[in-house]
Each structure stands twice: as structure tokens, then as C-alpha cells.
mmCIF file of C-alpha atoms and ligand atoms in Angstrom:
data_model
loop_
_atom_site.group_PDB
_atom_site.id
_atom_site.type_symbol
_atom_site.label_atom_id
_atom_site.label_comp_id
_atom_site.label_asym_id
_atom_site.label_seq_id
_atom_site.Cartn_x
_atom_site.Cartn_y
_atom_site.Cartn_z
ATOM 1 C CA MET E 1 -11.412 -15.128 -1.039
ATOM 2 C CA SER E 2 -13.169 -12.596 -0.973
ATOM 3 C CA ILE E 3 -16.618 -13.169 -1.935
ATOM 4 C CA GLY E 4 -19.530 -10.344 -1.574
ATOM 5 C CA LYS E 5 -19.814 -6.869 -2.153
ATOM 6 C CA LYS E 6 -17.896 -4.256 0.272
ATOM 7 C CA VAL E 7 -19.060 -0.997 1.033
ATOM 8 C CA VAL E 8 -17.739 1.429 3.338
ATOM 9 C CA ILE E 9 -19.465 4.352 4.589
ATOM 10 C CA THR E 10 -18.028 7.305 6.375
ATOM 11 C CA GLY E 11 -18.707 10.342 7.129
ATOM 12 C CA VAL E 12 -18.016 13.365 10.388
ATOM 13 C CA PRO E 13 -19.701 12.052 13.964
ATOM 14 C CA GLY E 14 -23.461 12.828 14.579
ATOM 15 C CA VAL E 15 -23.689 12.942 10.645
ATOM 16 C CA GLY E 16 -26.241 10.203 10.183
ATOM 17 C CA LYS E 17 -23.984 7.446 9.144
ATOM 18 C CA THR E 18 -25.881 5.103 11.189
ATOM 19 C CA THR E 19 -29.765 6.302 10.745
ATOM 20 C CA VAL E 20 -28.733 6.106 6.763
ATOM 21 C CA ILE E 21 -27.127 2.512 7.298
ATOM 22 C CA ASP E 22 -30.299 1.115 9.361
ATOM 23 C CA ALA E 23 -33.420 2.377 6.791
ATOM 24 C CA SER E 24 -31.500 1.391 3.502
ATOM 25 C CA MET E 25 -30.889 -2.448 5.454
ATOM 26 C CA GLU E 26 -34.200 -2.383 6.307
ATOM 27 C CA ALA E 27 -35.926 -1.513 2.599
ATOM 28 C CA LEU E 28 -33.576 -4.045 0.964
ATOM 29 C CA LYS E 29 -34.557 -6.655 3.498
ATOM 30 C CA ALA E 30 -37.708 -5.880 1.850
ATOM 31 C CA GLU E 31 -36.506 -6.774 -1.253
ATOM 32 C CA GLY E 32 -34.789 -9.856 -0.444
ATOM 33 C CA ILE E 33 -31.051 -7.997 -0.205
ATOM 34 C CA SER E 34 -29.082 -8.667 2.464
ATOM 35 C CA TYR E 35 -25.997 -6.804 4.219
ATOM 36 C CA THR E 36 -24.231 -7.196 7.332
ATOM 37 C CA SER E 37 -23.441 -4.073 8.976
ATOM 38 C CA ILE E 38 -20.321 -4.043 10.688
ATOM 39 C CA ASN E 39 -19.787 -0.745 12.894
ATOM 40 C CA PHE E 40 -15.562 -0.022 12.710
ATOM 41 C CA GLY E 41 -15.729 1.563 15.912
ATOM 42 C CA THR E 42 -17.250 -1.178 17.799
ATOM 43 C CA CYS E 43 -14.584 -3.761 16.732
ATOM 44 C CA MET E 44 -11.737 -1.292 17.805
ATOM 45 C CA PHE E 45 -13.469 -0.945 21.044
ATOM 46 C CA GLU E 46 -13.427 -4.656 21.587
ATOM 47 C CA VAL E 47 -10.601 -5.271 21.156
ATOM 48 C CA ALA E 48 -9.925 -2.190 23.439
ATOM 49 C CA CYS E 49 -11.918 -3.418 26.331
ATOM 50 C CA ASP E 50 -10.264 -6.714 26.342
ATOM 51 C CA GLN E 51 -7.406 -4.690 26.424
ATOM 52 C CA SER E 52 -8.919 -2.955 29.360
ATOM 53 C CA ILE E 53 -7.560 0.282 28.144
ATOM 54 C CA VAL E 54 -10.964 2.505 27.736
ATOM 55 C CA ASN E 55 -14.507 3.080 29.559
ATOM 56 C CA ASP E 56 -16.266 3.996 26.467
ATOM 57 C CA ARG E 57 -15.594 4.489 22.911
ATOM 58 C CA ASP E 58 -15.691 8.490 22.352
ATOM 59 C CA GLU E 59 -12.020 7.832 24.596
ATOM 60 C CA MET E 60 -10.367 5.909 21.669
ATOM 61 C CA ARG E 61 -9.445 8.851 19.537
ATOM 62 C CA LYS E 62 -7.406 10.335 22.641
ATOM 63 C CA LEU E 63 -5.404 7.140 22.476
ATOM 64 C CA ASP E 64 -1.423 6.752 21.603
ATOM 65 C CA GLN E 65 -1.570 6.935 18.000
ATOM 66 C CA GLU E 66 0.444 3.743 17.891
ATOM 67 C CA VAL E 67 -2.586 2.291 19.670
ATOM 68 C CA GLN E 68 -5.147 3.123 17.676
ATOM 69 C CA LYS E 69 -3.235 2.213 14.910
ATOM 70 C CA SER E 70 -3.379 -1.723 16.453
ATOM 71 C CA LEU E 71 -6.769 -1.902 17.447
ATOM 72 C CA GLN E 72 -7.507 -0.471 13.525
ATOM 73 C CA LYS E 73 -5.478 -3.604 12.506
ATOM 74 C CA THR E 74 -6.847 -5.797 14.627
ATOM 75 C CA ALA E 75 -10.208 -4.794 13.537
ATOM 76 C CA ALA E 76 -9.544 -5.365 9.592
ATOM 77 C CA GLN E 77 -8.304 -8.369 10.743
ATOM 78 C CA VAL E 78 -11.632 -9.749 12.473
ATOM 79 C CA ILE E 79 -14.082 -8.024 9.491
ATOM 80 C CA ALA E 80 -11.953 -9.185 5.970
ATOM 81 C CA LYS E 81 -12.776 -12.945 7.228
ATOM 82 C CA ILE E 82 -16.561 -12.244 6.803
ATOM 83 C CA GLN E 83 -17.497 -13.523 3.084
ATOM 84 C CA GLU E 84 -20.779 -12.212 2.645
ATOM 85 C CA ASN E 85 -21.904 -8.201 1.670
ATOM 86 C CA ILE E 86 -20.903 -5.816 4.082
ATOM 87 C CA ILE E 87 -21.507 -2.327 4.942
ATOM 88 C CA ILE E 88 -18.606 -1.403 7.260
ATOM 89 C CA ASP E 89 -19.830 1.691 8.966
ATOM 90 C CA THR E 90 -16.014 3.906 9.893
ATOM 91 C CA HIS E 91 -14.657 7.224 9.339
ATOM 92 C CA CYS E 92 -12.078 8.492 6.238
ATOM 93 C CA THR E 93 -10.367 9.981 9.310
ATOM 94 C CA VAL E 94 -10.692 10.374 13.024
ATOM 95 C CA SER E 95 -10.171 13.918 14.730
ATOM 96 C CA THR E 96 -7.468 13.338 17.247
ATOM 97 C CA PRO E 97 -5.472 15.603 19.741
ATOM 98 C CA GLY E 98 -2.912 15.047 17.274
ATOM 99 C CA GLY E 99 -4.346 15.967 13.872
ATOM 100 C CA TYR E 100 -6.785 13.660 11.840
ATOM 101 C CA LEU E 101 -5.473 10.046 11.684
ATOM 102 C CA PRO E 102 -6.779 8.195 8.893
ATOM 103 C CA GLY E 103 -9.301 5.607 9.019
ATOM 104 C CA LEU E 104 -8.600 4.000 6.080
ATOM 105 C CA PRO E 105 -4.569 3.440 6.229
ATOM 106 C CA SER E 106 -3.060 1.118 3.453
ATOM 107 C CA TRP E 107 -2.745 -2.258 5.822
ATOM 108 C CA VAL E 108 -6.669 -1.449 6.357
ATOM 109 C CA LEU E 109 -7.651 -0.874 2.959
ATOM 110 C CA GLN E 110 -5.291 -4.454 1.863
ATOM 111 C CA GLU E 111 -7.266 -6.213 4.597
ATOM 112 C CA LEU E 112 -11.014 -4.388 3.537
ATOM 113 C CA LYS E 113 -10.439 -4.029 -0.526
ATOM 114 C CA PRO E 114 -13.582 -2.490 -0.676
ATOM 115 C CA ASP E 115 -15.535 -1.898 -4.167
ATOM 116 C CA VAL E 116 -17.344 1.880 -3.424
ATOM 117 C CA ILE E 117 -16.239 3.870 0.093
ATOM 118 C CA VAL E 118 -19.745 6.383 0.550
ATOM 119 C CA LEU E 119 -19.102 10.014 2.126
ATOM 120 C CA VAL E 120 -22.608 10.689 3.936
ATOM 121 C CA GLU E 121 -22.491 14.720 4.230
ATOM 122 C CA THR E 122 -24.529 17.370 5.519
ATOM 123 C CA ASP E 123 -24.449 21.194 6.472
ATOM 124 C CA GLU E 124 -22.342 21.950 9.247
ATOM 125 C CA ASP E 125 -24.981 23.732 11.313
ATOM 126 C CA GLN E 126 -26.938 20.383 10.723
ATOM 127 C CA ILE E 127 -24.383 18.535 11.723
ATOM 128 C CA LEU E 128 -23.623 20.941 15.072
ATOM 129 C CA LYS E 129 -27.265 20.510 16.005
ATOM 130 C CA ARG E 130 -27.590 16.836 15.819
ATOM 131 C CA ARG E 131 -24.673 16.618 17.918
ATOM 132 C CA LEU E 132 -25.639 19.198 20.475
ATOM 133 C CA SER E 133 -28.819 17.348 20.739
ATOM 134 C CA ASP E 134 -27.498 13.328 21.429
ATOM 135 C CA THR E 135 -26.654 12.920 24.906
ATOM 136 C CA THR E 136 -25.681 9.356 24.884
ATOM 137 C CA ARG E 137 -22.423 10.402 23.587
ATOM 138 C CA SER E 138 -18.969 12.241 24.848
ATOM 139 C CA ARG E 139 -18.461 14.217 21.425
ATOM 140 C CA ASP E 140 -15.954 16.611 20.686
ATOM 141 C CA MET E 141 -17.159 20.685 21.143
ATOM 142 C CA GLU E 142 -16.647 21.951 17.550
ATOM 143 C CA GLY E 143 -17.699 24.694 15.502
ATOM 144 C CA TYR E 144 -19.380 24.928 11.969
ATOM 145 C CA ALA E 145 -15.914 26.093 10.568
ATOM 146 C CA ALA E 146 -13.923 23.173 12.256
ATOM 147 C CA ILE E 147 -16.654 20.928 10.899
ATOM 148 C CA LYS E 148 -16.250 22.613 7.615
ATOM 149 C CA ASP E 149 -12.583 21.812 7.175
ATOM 150 C CA HIS E 150 -13.039 18.058 8.429
ATOM 151 C CA GLN E 151 -15.864 16.945 5.579
ATOM 152 C CA ARG E 152 -13.432 18.609 3.251
ATOM 153 C CA TYR E 153 -10.547 16.865 4.209
ATOM 154 C CA ASN E 154 -12.074 13.321 4.584
ATOM 155 C CA ARG E 155 -12.884 13.996 0.570
ATOM 156 C CA TYR E 156 -9.053 14.142 -0.048
ATOM 157 C CA MET E 157 -8.574 11.323 1.928
ATOM 158 C CA ALA E 158 -11.472 9.544 0.472
ATOM 159 C CA ALA E 159 -9.605 10.640 -3.547
ATOM 160 C CA SER E 160 -6.507 8.833 -1.876
ATOM 161 C CA TYR E 161 -8.016 5.735 -1.022
ATOM 162 C CA SER E 162 -9.874 5.654 -4.779
ATOM 163 C CA MET E 163 -6.192 6.181 -6.083
ATOM 164 C CA PHE E 164 -4.769 2.832 -3.630
ATOM 165 C CA THR E 165 -7.538 0.828 -4.293
ATOM 166 C CA GLY E 166 -9.408 1.563 -7.789
ATOM 167 C CA CYS E 167 -12.693 1.530 -5.874
ATOM 168 C CA THR E 168 -15.341 4.256 -6.364
ATOM 169 C CA VAL E 169 -16.166 6.817 -4.292
ATOM 170 C CA LYS E 170 -19.882 8.100 -3.511
ATOM 171 C CA ILE E 171 -20.850 11.313 -1.947
ATOM 172 C CA ILE E 172 -24.659 11.031 -0.195
ATOM 173 C CA LYS E 173 -25.962 14.253 1.260
ATOM 174 C CA ASN E 174 -28.054 13.344 4.066
ATOM 175 C CA LEU E 175 -30.443 16.589 4.585
ATOM 176 C CA ASP E 176 -32.611 17.519 7.894
ATOM 177 C CA PHE E 177 -36.024 16.341 7.312
ATOM 178 C CA LEU E 178 -35.113 14.291 3.769
ATOM 179 C CA LEU E 179 -33.627 10.888 5.139
ATOM 180 C CA GLU E 180 -35.465 9.599 2.417
ATOM 181 C CA ASN E 181 -33.475 10.906 -0.188
ATOM 182 C CA ALA E 182 -30.197 9.758 1.356
ATOM 183 C CA VAL E 183 -31.684 6.465 1.740
ATOM 184 C CA SER E 184 -33.237 5.867 -1.824
ATOM 185 C CA GLU E 185 -29.907 6.872 -2.851
ATOM 186 C CA MET E 186 -28.326 4.355 -0.657
ATOM 187 C CA VAL E 187 -30.245 1.397 -1.669
ATOM 188 C CA GLU E 188 -29.667 1.985 -5.479
ATOM 189 C CA LEU E 189 -25.960 1.626 -4.379
ATOM 190 C CA LEU E 190 -26.156 -1.242 -2.497
ATOM 191 C CA ARG E 191 -28.884 -3.088 -4.506
HETATM 192 P P1 AP5 B 1 -18.794 5.679 15.628
HETATM 193 O O1 AP5 B 1 -19.268 4.919 16.559
HETATM 194 O O2 AP5 B 1 -18.771 5.176 14.458
HETATM 195 O O3 AP5 B 1 -18.985 7.260 16.121
HETATM 196 P P2 AP5 B 1 -19.797 8.546 15.033
HETATM 197 O O4 AP5 B 1 -19.472 8.840 14.271
HETATM 198 O O5 AP5 B 1 -19.764 9.321 16.552
HETATM 199 O O6 AP5 B 1 -20.781 7.707 14.769
HETATM 200 P P3 AP5 B 1 -22.726 8.290 15.477
HETATM 201 O O7 AP5 B 1 -23.259 6.829 15.479
HETATM 202 O O8 AP5 B 1 -22.256 8.791 16.952
HETATM 203 O O9 AP5 B 1 -22.609 8.868 14.184
HETATM 204 P P4 AP5 B 1 -23.501 8.582 13.114
HETATM 205 O O10 AP5 B 1 -22.723 9.475 11.842
HETATM 206 O O11 AP5 B 1 -23.775 7.155 12.620
HETATM 207 O O12 AP5 B 1 -24.901 9.508 13.460
HETATM 208 P P5 AP5 B 1 -25.958 8.771 13.674
HETATM 209 O O13 AP5 B 1 -26.875 7.902 13.000
HETATM 210 O O14 AP5 B 1 -26.072 8.608 14.743
HETATM 211 O O15 AP5 B 1 -17.202 5.379 16.110
HETATM 212 C C1 AP5 B 1 -16.570 5.808 17.320
HETATM 213 C C2 AP5 B 1 -14.951 5.485 17.510
HETATM 214 O O16 AP5 B 1 -14.199 4.665 16.852
HETATM 215 C C3 AP5 B 1 -14.342 7.132 16.762
HETATM 216 O O17 AP5 B 1 -14.209 8.372 17.807
HETATM 217 C C4 AP5 B 1 -13.073 6.409 16.569
HETATM 218 O O18 AP5 B 1 -12.092 6.913 17.854
HETATM 219 C C5 AP5 B 1 -12.918 4.781 16.316
HETATM 220 N N1 AP5 B 1 -12.954 4.539 14.986
HETATM 221 C C6 AP5 B 1 -14.173 3.981 13.989
HETATM 222 N N2 AP5 B 1 -13.759 3.883 12.460
HETATM 223 C C7 AP5 B 1 -12.350 3.992 12.862
HETATM 224 C C8 AP5 B 1 -11.244 4.077 11.815
HETATM 225 N N3 AP5 B 1 -11.940 3.102 10.647
HETATM 226 N N4 AP5 B 1 -9.872 4.153 12.267
HETATM 227 C C9 AP5 B 1 -9.470 4.703 13.341
HETATM 228 N N5 AP5 B 1 -10.573 4.893 14.312
HETATM 229 C C10 AP5 B 1 -11.623 4.121 13.920
HETATM 230 O O19 AP5 B 1 -27.064 10.099 14.025
HETATM 231 C C11 AP5 B 1 -26.902 11.411 14.277
HETATM 232 C C12 AP5 B 1 -27.862 11.665 15.074
HETATM 233 O O20 AP5 B 1 -28.496 12.175 13.917
HETATM 234 C C13 AP5 B 1 -29.225 10.834 15.493
HETATM 235 O O21 AP5 B 1 -30.130 11.703 16.665
HETATM 236 C C14 AP5 B 1 -29.931 10.825 14.434
HETATM 237 O O22 AP5 B 1 -31.663 10.768 14.777
HETATM 238 C C15 AP5 B 1 -30.283 12.711 13.580
HETATM 239 N N6 AP5 B 1 -30.041 12.761 12.234
HETATM 240 C C16 AP5 B 1 -29.663 11.269 11.460
HETATM 241 N N7 AP5 B 1 -30.001 11.869 9.710
HETATM 242 C C17 AP5 B 1 -31.050 12.866 10.279
HETATM 243 C C18 AP5 B 1 -31.961 13.292 9.252
HETATM 244 N N8 AP5 B 1 -31.576 13.162 7.940
HETATM 245 N N9 AP5 B 1 -32.509 14.408 9.349
HETATM 246 C C19 AP5 B 1 -32.943 14.726 10.847
HETATM 247 N N10 AP5 B 1 -32.033 14.230 12.198
HETATM 248 C C20 AP5 B 1 -31.176 12.944 11.432
#
């Protein structure tokens, strides 16, 4: 049986999910509240590396759809075993060459059973700028309109995940130079 709070944090690549999570966990630590943060993409990547099918994490979204689903399922099963407060850093949808792949299809939600799904969002021009300045990743080159479409589509998908599980959906804005506002909202949610 699962114990502990399960918080799924999503947002388009480069919106600042990991930055907000790390700062929030630091703030909570000072209050004696602890969460384990799990990056879903890292869990999938470890499985994919064991199978020698990718060289870097940005190749995963280009894999055959069925292979991505199988990696997804295995990662969800691994994460579901954790019996404590956890933050799952992942994606509402993944932009693949074949279209948007649901990041939390029914078989993943059945394993994770989230209490809340957070959508981290910001203005599309800020996301574009953040992606362009990150040289450590092989980002897909998308324009302002495509990022806007992706953020909107993620809201639709979060609503459907909420219908399916009964979890709440929280939208947190992570605006340029206002990281502390996003962190304060996240900390409030995680307390
Ligand atoms: P993952 O590693 O999660 O990819 P990602 O979304 O690209 O993650 P990033 O860590 O790059 O972005 P971020 O939003 O966390 O931004 P960051 O904090 O770094 O996933 C990898 C792959 O795994 C996916 O492509 C997919 O294939 C697969 N995957 C994952 N989950 C899946 C699922 N459920 N199903 C199927 N596949 C899945 O910040 C970015 C930059 O912005 C930084 O430079 C930061 O300093 C800056 N920044 C952040 N906040 C601010 C601010 N307020 N002001 C100014 N700058 C800011």
C-alpha cells in the first residue's frame, strides 16, 4: 500500500521544472519536511541504457512509440515502489515526431496514483530564450507558436488525467526573475 504524498510536476522542456523543484526542496528542508525527487526521464533513460538503445536522454522522444511506452511503464513501476513523499519530475505530453505522446497514460497513472499534478508554465518567449541558452541539451528547435500550442495541449491533458484519477491540477507560473514566487507557491502546495 502506498503512503506519502505523490506530486507530479510537469511542464514543457526548459520551463524550469527542475529549478523550481530543487529550490522548493531546499526551502522545505529548512522546515524539516522532506521529499524525494525522482526524474521520470532519468528512470526511463537508465532502462534504455541497460537495453543499449540510446546514447543521450534527448534521443528517447525519437524512439519508436511502442518502445517509449515500454520504457514509460517500467519507469512507473519502479517509482511506484517508493513509499514516501515524492516529487515526480516529468511531462504531461512529450513532443515526438509522431505527435504528442501522453506522459501519463492510464497505465502510468494507475501505478503512480498522484495526489496532484502541477503544470509549471511561463511565457513562450522566455522558454525559447532558456532553451537557446542551454548548451548541455539537444533541444528541439521550436518557435514561439509551437511552444504555446504545447503548453495549451498540456492543460487539456492535465484535465483528462484529473478526471481519470480524481487528483487536483495546480498551475504555477515560473516567470523570468520571479523564481521566488514559483518556489513559494510550490512550497505551500508541498507542505
Ligand atoms: P527531462 O530531462 O525531464 O527533460 P526536460 O523537460 O527537457 O527537462 P529539463 O531539465 O531540461 O527542463 P526543466 O523544465 O526542468 O528546466 P530547468 O530547470 O533545467 O526529460 C527527458 C526526456 O525524458 C524527455 O524528452 C522524454 O523523452 C522523456 N520523458 C520524461 N518523462 C516522460 C514521460 N512521462 N513519458 C514519456 N517520456 C518521458 O531550467 C531551464 C533553464 O531555465 C535553466 O537554465 C534555468 O536556470 C533557467 N530558469 C529556470 N527558471 C528560471 C527563472 N524563473 N528565471 C530565469 N531563468 C530560469
